[in-house]
Short mmCIF file of C-alpha atoms in Angstrom, two decimals:
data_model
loop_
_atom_site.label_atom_id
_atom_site.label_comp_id
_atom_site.label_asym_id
_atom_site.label_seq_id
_atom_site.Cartn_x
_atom_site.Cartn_y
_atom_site.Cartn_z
CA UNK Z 766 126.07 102.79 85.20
CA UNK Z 767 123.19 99.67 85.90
CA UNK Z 768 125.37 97.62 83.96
CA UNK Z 769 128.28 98.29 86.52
CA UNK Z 770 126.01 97.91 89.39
CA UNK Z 771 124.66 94.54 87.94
CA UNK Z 772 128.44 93.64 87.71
CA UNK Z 773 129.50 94.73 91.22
CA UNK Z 774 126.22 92.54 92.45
CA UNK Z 775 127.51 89.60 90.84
CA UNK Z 776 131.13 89.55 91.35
CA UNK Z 777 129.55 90.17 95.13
CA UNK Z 778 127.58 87.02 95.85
CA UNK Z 779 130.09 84.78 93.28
CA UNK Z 780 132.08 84.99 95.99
CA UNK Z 781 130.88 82.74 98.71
CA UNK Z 782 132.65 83.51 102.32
CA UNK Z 783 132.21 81.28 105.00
CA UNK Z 784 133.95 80.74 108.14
CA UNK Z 785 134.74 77.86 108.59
CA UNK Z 786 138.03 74.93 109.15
CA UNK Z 787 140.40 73.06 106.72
CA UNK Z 788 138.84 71.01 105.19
CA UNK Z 789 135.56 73.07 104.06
CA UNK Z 790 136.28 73.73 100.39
CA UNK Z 791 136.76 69.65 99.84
CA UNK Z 792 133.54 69.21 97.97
CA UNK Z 793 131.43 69.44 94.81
CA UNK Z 794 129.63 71.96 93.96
CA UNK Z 795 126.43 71.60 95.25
CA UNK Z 796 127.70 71.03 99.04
CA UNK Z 797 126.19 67.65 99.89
CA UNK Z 798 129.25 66.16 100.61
CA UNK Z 799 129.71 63.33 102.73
CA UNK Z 800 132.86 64.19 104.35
CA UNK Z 801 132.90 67.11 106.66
CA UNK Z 802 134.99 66.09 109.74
CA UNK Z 803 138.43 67.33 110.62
CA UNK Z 804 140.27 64.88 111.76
CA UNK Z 805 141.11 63.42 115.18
CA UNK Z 806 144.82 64.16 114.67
CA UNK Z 807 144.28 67.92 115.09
CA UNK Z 808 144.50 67.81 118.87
CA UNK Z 809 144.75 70.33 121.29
CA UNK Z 810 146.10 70.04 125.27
CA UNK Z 811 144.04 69.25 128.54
CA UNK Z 812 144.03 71.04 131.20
CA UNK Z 813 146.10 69.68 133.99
CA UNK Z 814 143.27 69.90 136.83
CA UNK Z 815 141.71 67.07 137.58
CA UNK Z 816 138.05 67.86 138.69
CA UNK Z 817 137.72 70.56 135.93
CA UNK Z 818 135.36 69.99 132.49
CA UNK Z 819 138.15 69.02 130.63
CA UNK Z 820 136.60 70.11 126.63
CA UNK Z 821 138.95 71.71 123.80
CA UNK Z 822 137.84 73.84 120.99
CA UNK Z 823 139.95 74.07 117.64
CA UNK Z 824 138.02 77.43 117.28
CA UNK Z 825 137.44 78.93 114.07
CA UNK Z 826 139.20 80.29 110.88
CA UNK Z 827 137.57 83.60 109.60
CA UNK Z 828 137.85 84.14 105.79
CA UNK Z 829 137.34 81.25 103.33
CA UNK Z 830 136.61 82.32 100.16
CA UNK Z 831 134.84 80.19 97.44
CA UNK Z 832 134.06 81.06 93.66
CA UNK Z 833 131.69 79.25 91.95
CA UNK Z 834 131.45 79.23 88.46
CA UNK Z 835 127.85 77.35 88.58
CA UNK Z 836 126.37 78.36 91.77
CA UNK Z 837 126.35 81.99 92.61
CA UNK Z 838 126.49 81.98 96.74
CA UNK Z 839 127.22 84.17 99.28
CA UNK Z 840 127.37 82.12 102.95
CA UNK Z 841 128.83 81.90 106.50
CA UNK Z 842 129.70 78.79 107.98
CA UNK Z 843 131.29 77.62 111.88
CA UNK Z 844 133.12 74.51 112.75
CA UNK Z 845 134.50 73.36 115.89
CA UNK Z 846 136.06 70.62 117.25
CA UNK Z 847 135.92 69.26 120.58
CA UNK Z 848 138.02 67.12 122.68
CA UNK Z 849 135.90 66.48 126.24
CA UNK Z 850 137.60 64.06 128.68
CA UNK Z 851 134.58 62.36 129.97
CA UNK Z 852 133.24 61.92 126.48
CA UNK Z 853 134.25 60.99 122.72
CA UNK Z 854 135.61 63.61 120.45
CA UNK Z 855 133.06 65.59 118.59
CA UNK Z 856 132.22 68.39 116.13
CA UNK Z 857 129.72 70.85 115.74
CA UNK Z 858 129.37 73.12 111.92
CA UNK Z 859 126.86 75.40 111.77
CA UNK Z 860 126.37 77.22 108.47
CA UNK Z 861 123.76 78.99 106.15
CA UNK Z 862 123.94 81.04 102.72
CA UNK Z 863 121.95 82.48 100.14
CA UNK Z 864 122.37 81.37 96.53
CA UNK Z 865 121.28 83.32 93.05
CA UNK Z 866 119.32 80.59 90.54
CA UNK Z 867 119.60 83.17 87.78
CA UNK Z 868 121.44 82.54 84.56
CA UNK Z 869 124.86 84.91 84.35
CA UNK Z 870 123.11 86.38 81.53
CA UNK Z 871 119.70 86.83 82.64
CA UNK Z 872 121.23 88.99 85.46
CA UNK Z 873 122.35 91.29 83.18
CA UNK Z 874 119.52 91.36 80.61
CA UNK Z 875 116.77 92.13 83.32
CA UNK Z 876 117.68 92.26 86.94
CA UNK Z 877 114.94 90.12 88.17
CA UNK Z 878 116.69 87.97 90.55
CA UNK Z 879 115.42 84.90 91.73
CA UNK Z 880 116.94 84.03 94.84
CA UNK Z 881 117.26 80.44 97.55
CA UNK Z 882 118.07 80.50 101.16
CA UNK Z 883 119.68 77.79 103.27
CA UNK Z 884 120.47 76.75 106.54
CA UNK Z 885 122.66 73.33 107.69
CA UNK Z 886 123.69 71.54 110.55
CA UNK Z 887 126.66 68.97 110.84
CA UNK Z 888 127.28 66.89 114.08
CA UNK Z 889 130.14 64.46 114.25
CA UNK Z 890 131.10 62.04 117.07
CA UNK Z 891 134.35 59.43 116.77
CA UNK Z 892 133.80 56.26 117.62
CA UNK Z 893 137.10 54.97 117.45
CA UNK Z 894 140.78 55.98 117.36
CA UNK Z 895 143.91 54.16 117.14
CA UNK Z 896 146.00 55.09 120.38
CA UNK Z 897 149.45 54.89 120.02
CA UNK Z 898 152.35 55.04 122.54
CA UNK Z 899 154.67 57.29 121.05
CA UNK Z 900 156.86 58.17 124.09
CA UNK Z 901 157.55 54.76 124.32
CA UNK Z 902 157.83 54.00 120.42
CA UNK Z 903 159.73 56.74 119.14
CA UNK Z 904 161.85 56.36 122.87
CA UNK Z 905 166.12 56.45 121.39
CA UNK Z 906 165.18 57.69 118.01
CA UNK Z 907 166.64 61.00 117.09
CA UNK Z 908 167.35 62.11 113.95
CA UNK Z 909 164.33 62.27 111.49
CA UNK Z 910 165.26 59.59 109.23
CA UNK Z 911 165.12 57.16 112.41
CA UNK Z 912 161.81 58.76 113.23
CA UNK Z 913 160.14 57.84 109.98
CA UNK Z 914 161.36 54.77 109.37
CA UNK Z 915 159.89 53.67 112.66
CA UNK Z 916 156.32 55.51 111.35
CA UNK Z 917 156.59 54.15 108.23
CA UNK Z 918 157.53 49.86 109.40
CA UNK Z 919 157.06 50.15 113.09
CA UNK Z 920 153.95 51.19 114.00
CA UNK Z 921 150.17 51.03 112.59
CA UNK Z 922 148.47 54.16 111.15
CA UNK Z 923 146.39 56.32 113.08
CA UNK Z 924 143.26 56.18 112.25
CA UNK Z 925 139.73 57.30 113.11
CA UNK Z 926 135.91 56.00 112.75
CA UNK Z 927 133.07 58.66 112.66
CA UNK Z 928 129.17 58.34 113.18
CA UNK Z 929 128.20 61.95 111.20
CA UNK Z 930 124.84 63.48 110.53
CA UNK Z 931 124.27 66.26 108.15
CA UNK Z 932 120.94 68.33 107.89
CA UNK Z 933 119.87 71.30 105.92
CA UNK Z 934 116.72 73.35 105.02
CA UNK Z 935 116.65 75.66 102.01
CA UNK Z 936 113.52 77.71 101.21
CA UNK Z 937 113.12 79.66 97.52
CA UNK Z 938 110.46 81.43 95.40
CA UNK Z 939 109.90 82.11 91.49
CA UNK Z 940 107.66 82.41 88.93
CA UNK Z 941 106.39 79.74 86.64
CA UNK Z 942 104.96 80.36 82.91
CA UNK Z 943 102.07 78.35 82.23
CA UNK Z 944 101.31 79.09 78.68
CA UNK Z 945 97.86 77.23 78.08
CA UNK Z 946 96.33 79.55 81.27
CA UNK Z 947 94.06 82.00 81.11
CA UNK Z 948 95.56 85.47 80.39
CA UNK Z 949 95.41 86.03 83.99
CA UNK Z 950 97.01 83.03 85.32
CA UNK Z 951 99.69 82.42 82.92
CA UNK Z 952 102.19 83.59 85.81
CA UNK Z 953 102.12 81.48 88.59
CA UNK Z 954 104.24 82.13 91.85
CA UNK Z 955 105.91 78.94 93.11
CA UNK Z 956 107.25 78.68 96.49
CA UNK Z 957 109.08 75.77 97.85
CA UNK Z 958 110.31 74.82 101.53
CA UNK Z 959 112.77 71.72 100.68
CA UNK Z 960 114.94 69.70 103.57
CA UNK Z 961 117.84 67.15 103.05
CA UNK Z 962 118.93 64.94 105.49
CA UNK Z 963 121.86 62.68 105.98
CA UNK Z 964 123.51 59.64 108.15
CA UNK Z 965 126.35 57.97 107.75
CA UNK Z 966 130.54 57.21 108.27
CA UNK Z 967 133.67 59.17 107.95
CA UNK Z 968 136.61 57.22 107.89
CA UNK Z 969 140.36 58.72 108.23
CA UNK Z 970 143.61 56.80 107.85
CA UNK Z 971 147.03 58.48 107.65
CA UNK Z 972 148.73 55.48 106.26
CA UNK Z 973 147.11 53.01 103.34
CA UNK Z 974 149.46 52.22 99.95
CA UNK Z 975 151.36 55.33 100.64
CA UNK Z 976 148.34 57.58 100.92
CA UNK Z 977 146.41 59.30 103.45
CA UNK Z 978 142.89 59.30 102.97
CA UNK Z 979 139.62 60.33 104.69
CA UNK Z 980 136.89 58.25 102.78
CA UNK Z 981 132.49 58.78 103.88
CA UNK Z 982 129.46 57.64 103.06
CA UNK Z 983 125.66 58.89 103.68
CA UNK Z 984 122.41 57.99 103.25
CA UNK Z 985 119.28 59.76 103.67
CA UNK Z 986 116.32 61.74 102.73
CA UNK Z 987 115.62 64.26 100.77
CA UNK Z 988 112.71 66.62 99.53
CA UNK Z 989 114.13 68.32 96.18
CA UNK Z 990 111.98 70.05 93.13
CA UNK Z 991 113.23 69.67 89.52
CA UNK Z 992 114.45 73.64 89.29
CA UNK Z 993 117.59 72.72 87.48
CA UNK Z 994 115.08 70.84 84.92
CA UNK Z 995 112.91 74.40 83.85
CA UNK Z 996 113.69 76.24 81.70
CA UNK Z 997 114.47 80.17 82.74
CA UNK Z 998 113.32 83.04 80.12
CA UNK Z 999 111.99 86.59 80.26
CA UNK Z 1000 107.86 87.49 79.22
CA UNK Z 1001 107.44 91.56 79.10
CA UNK Z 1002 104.62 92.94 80.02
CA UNK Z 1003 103.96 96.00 77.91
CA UNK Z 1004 101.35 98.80 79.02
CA UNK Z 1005 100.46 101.77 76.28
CA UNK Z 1006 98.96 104.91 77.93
CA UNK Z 1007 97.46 107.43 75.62
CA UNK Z 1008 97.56 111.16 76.71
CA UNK Z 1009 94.07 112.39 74.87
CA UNK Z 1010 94.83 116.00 75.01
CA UNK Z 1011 98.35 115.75 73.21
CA UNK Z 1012 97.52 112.32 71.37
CA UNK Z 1013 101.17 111.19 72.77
CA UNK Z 1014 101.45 107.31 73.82
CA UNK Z 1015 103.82 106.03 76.12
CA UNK Z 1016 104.80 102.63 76.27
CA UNK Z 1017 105.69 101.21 79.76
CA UNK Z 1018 107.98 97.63 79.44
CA UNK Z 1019 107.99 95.40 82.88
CA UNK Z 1020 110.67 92.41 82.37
CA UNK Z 1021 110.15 89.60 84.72
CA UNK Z 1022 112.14 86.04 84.80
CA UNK Z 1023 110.01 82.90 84.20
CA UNK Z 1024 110.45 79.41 84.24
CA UNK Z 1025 108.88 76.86 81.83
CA UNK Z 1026 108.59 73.16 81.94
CA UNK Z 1027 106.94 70.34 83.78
CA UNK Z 1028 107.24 71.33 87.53
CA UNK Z 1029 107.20 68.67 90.37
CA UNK Z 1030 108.11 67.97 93.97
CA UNK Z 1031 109.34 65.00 95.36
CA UNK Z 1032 110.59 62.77 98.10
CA UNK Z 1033 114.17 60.89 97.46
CA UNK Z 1034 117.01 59.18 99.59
CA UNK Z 1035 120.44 60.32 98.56
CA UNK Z 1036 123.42 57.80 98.53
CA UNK Z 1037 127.08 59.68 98.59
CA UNK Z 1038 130.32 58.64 98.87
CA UNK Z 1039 133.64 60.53 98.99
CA UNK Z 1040 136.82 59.44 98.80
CA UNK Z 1041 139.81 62.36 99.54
CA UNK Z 1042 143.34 61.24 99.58
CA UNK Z 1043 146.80 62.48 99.41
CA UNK Z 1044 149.51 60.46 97.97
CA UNK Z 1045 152.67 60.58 99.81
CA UNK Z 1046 154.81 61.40 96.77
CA UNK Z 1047 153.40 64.14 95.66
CA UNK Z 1048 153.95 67.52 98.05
CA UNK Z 1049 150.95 69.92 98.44
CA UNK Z 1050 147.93 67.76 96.45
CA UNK Z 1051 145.04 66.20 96.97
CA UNK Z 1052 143.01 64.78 95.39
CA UNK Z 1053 138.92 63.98 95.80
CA UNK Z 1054 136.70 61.52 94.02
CA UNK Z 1055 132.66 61.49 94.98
CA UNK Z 1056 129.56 60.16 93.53
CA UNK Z 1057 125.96 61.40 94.35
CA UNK Z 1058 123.08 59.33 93.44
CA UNK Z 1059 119.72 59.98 94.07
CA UNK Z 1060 117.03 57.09 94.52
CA UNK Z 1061 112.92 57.19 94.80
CA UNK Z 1062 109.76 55.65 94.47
CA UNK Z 1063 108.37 57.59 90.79
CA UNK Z 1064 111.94 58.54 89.65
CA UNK Z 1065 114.91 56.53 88.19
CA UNK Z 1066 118.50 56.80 90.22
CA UNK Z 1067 120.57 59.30 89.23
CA UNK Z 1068 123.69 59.40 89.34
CA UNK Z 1069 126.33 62.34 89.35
CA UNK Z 1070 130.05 61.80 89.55
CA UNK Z 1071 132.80 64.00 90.07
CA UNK Z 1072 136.81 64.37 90.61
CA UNK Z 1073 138.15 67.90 92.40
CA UNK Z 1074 142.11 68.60 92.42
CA UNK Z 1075 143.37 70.57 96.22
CA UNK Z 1076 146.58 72.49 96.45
CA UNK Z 1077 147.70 72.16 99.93
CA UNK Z 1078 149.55 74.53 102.14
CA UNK Z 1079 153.01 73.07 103.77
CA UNK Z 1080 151.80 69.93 102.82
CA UNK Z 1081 149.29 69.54 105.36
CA UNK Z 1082 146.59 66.96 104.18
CA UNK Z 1083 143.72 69.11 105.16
CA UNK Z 1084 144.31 72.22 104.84
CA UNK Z 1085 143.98 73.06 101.12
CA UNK Z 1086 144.27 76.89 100.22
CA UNK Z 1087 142.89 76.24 96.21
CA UNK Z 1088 140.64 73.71 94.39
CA UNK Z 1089 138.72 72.73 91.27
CA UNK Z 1090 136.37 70.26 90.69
CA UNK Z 1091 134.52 68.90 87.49
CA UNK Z 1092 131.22 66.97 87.97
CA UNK Z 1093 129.15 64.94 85.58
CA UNK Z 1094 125.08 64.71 86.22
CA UNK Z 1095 123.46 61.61 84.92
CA UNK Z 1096 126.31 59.55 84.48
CA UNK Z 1097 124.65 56.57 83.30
CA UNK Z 1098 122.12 58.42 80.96
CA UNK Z 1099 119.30 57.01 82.92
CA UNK Z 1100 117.19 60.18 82.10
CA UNK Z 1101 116.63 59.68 78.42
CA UNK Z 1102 113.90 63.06 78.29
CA UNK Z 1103 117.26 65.37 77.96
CA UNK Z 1104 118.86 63.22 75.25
CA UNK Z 1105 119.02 65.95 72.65
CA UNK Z 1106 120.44 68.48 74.49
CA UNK Z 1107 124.12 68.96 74.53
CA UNK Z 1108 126.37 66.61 76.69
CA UNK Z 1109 127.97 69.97 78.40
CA UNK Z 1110 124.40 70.96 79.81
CA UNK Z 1111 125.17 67.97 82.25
CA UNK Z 1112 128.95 68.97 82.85
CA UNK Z 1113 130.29 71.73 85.79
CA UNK Z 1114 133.48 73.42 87.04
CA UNK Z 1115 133.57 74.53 90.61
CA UNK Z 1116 136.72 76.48 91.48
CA UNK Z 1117 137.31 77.40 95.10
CA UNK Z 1118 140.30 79.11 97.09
CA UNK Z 1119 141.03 80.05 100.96
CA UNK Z 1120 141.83 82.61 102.84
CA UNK Z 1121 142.40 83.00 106.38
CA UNK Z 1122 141.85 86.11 107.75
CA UNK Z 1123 141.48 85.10 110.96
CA UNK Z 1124 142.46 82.31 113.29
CA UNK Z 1125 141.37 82.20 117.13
CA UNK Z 1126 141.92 78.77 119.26
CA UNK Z 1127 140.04 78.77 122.40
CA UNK Z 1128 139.44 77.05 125.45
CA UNK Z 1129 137.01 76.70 128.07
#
């Protein structure tokens, strides 16, 4: 019966929900992606009176549904985009989860579950769009052959600049094995309060070589501990009691999860750049290429790349119901201390899907 329990946990937080729009499950698995604007081409209508706030919300899907095969998460996330009249365009995604750092199999060997929290904050403001005409362009056109060939050789592609800013705070807690300690102290409790901070561009064009693309880059700072470098095993503590009028011993077995290795905490500035596009040609993919390097003072730059494959719905760029994505730490072997360990220890899968529940569009 545990073991089912144990199972129903984990099928539970693999699946991370969030709430959130579009373009949300565009990413690698560890969620630092650069890219995390909708863009300006999902519009909604002013209001006709004149002395009114004039400020549109795109609202909020309820219900997207992400597996992980490497991080086990369970999150909520909300995006909206506004469209003020006596301002620029701007977004606002608000989002936090939880995430277990447990091995699949140490869950179900022990139960001791070693757990991070995580809170983020996305701000977007466009700080230019292509205006277009397209009364007057598309004016005597009328069947939709006419119509695209004036998109396609008439008229340039819309486009959009973005000034975004992406923040988040995670906090976690384990328990480190340090095995020249005294008796006493060979468990030590680590807890660690880590922040990750970015600035940069998003950059969305509907038309380049037959492609529409939505392309960002960051830059920032970061404080990160080497986690992912420990390694995770189980000590038992094992306490005999001796009943003296029976002579009968009882042996009492406490399991707990430990991590080994050298542990440090650092300062580093993140570079990432994303590049998302959908080639014209092909109906209902996308496709999204990203690199994530990491830079400091007492640590060499690593670099991780990846390449995800989207499955759109109606062949809408950004709205992609289904997604995998393989990613490659160290990609330049910089790091030669993990050299004998096996090149998949540095390779991940992410699989994703999404499912709307719910969609509301308001306006205020």
């Amino acid at each position: 019966m545990k073991k089912y329990n144990k199972l129903i946990l984990l099928i539970f937080i693999s699946l991370s929900t969030k709430i959130g729009y579009s373009q949300s499950i565009i990413g690698d698995d560890k969620g630092n992606s650069s890219i995390g604007l909708t863009p300006g081409f999902k519009e909604t209508k002013k209001e006709d009176k004149k002395d009114s706030p004039k400020v549109d919300s795109v609202g909020f899907d309820l219900g997207i549904v992400t597996f992980t095969t490497k991080d086990k998460k369970l999150g909520l996330n909300y995006y909206s985009y506004f469209n003020p009249s006596n301002f620029t365009d701007y977004y606002v995604g608000i989002s936090s989860n939880s995430k277990i750092k447990n091995s699949t199999a140490n869950i179900f060997s022990n139960g001791d579950i070693v757990a991070e929290g995580e809170a983020k904050l996305s701000l977007g403001f466009r700080l230019y769009k292509n205006k277009t005409d397209w009364t007057s362009i598309l004016a005597g056109q009328k069947t939709p052959e006419q119509i695209q060939d004036v998109l396609d050789n008439s008229t340039r592609p819309a486009n959009d600049l973005w000034l975004v800013l992406n923040g988040s705070f995670s906090g976690s807690s384990f328990k480190r094995f340090v095995a020249d300690s005294t008796f006493a102290n060979q468990i030590q409790k680590e807890s660690f309060t880590g922040y990750d901070i970015n600035l940069g561009f998003n950059y969305w064009n509907a038309r380049i070589l037959n492609n529409t693309i939505l392309a960002g880059a960051t830059i920032g700072i970061k404080q990160k501990n080497n986690f992912d470098d420990l390694t995770e095993g189980t000590r038992e503590d094992v306490q005999v009691i001796t009943d003296s009028l029976s002579n009968t011993s009882r042996k009492i077995t406490i399991k707990q999860t430990v991590y080994t290795g050298d542990y440090k905490e650092s300062i580093v500035y993140p570079l990432n750049f994303d590049l998302y596009f959908v080639p014209h040609n092909l109906k209902n993919i996308g496709i999204l290429g990203f690199s994530r390097t990491e830079m400091g003072k007492k640590i060499k730059p690593k670099t991780k790349i990846g390449l995800g494959l989207y499955f759109l719905k109606d062949q809408n760029t950004f709205n992609p119901v289904a997604g995998i994505t393989f990613g490659f730490n160290d990609f330049f072997n910089v790091d030669k201390s993990d050299d004998d360990k096996s090149s998949l220890k540095k390779f991940s899968i992410s699989l994703s899907t999404r499912i709307n529940l719910v969609n509301n569009q308001k306006k205020k």
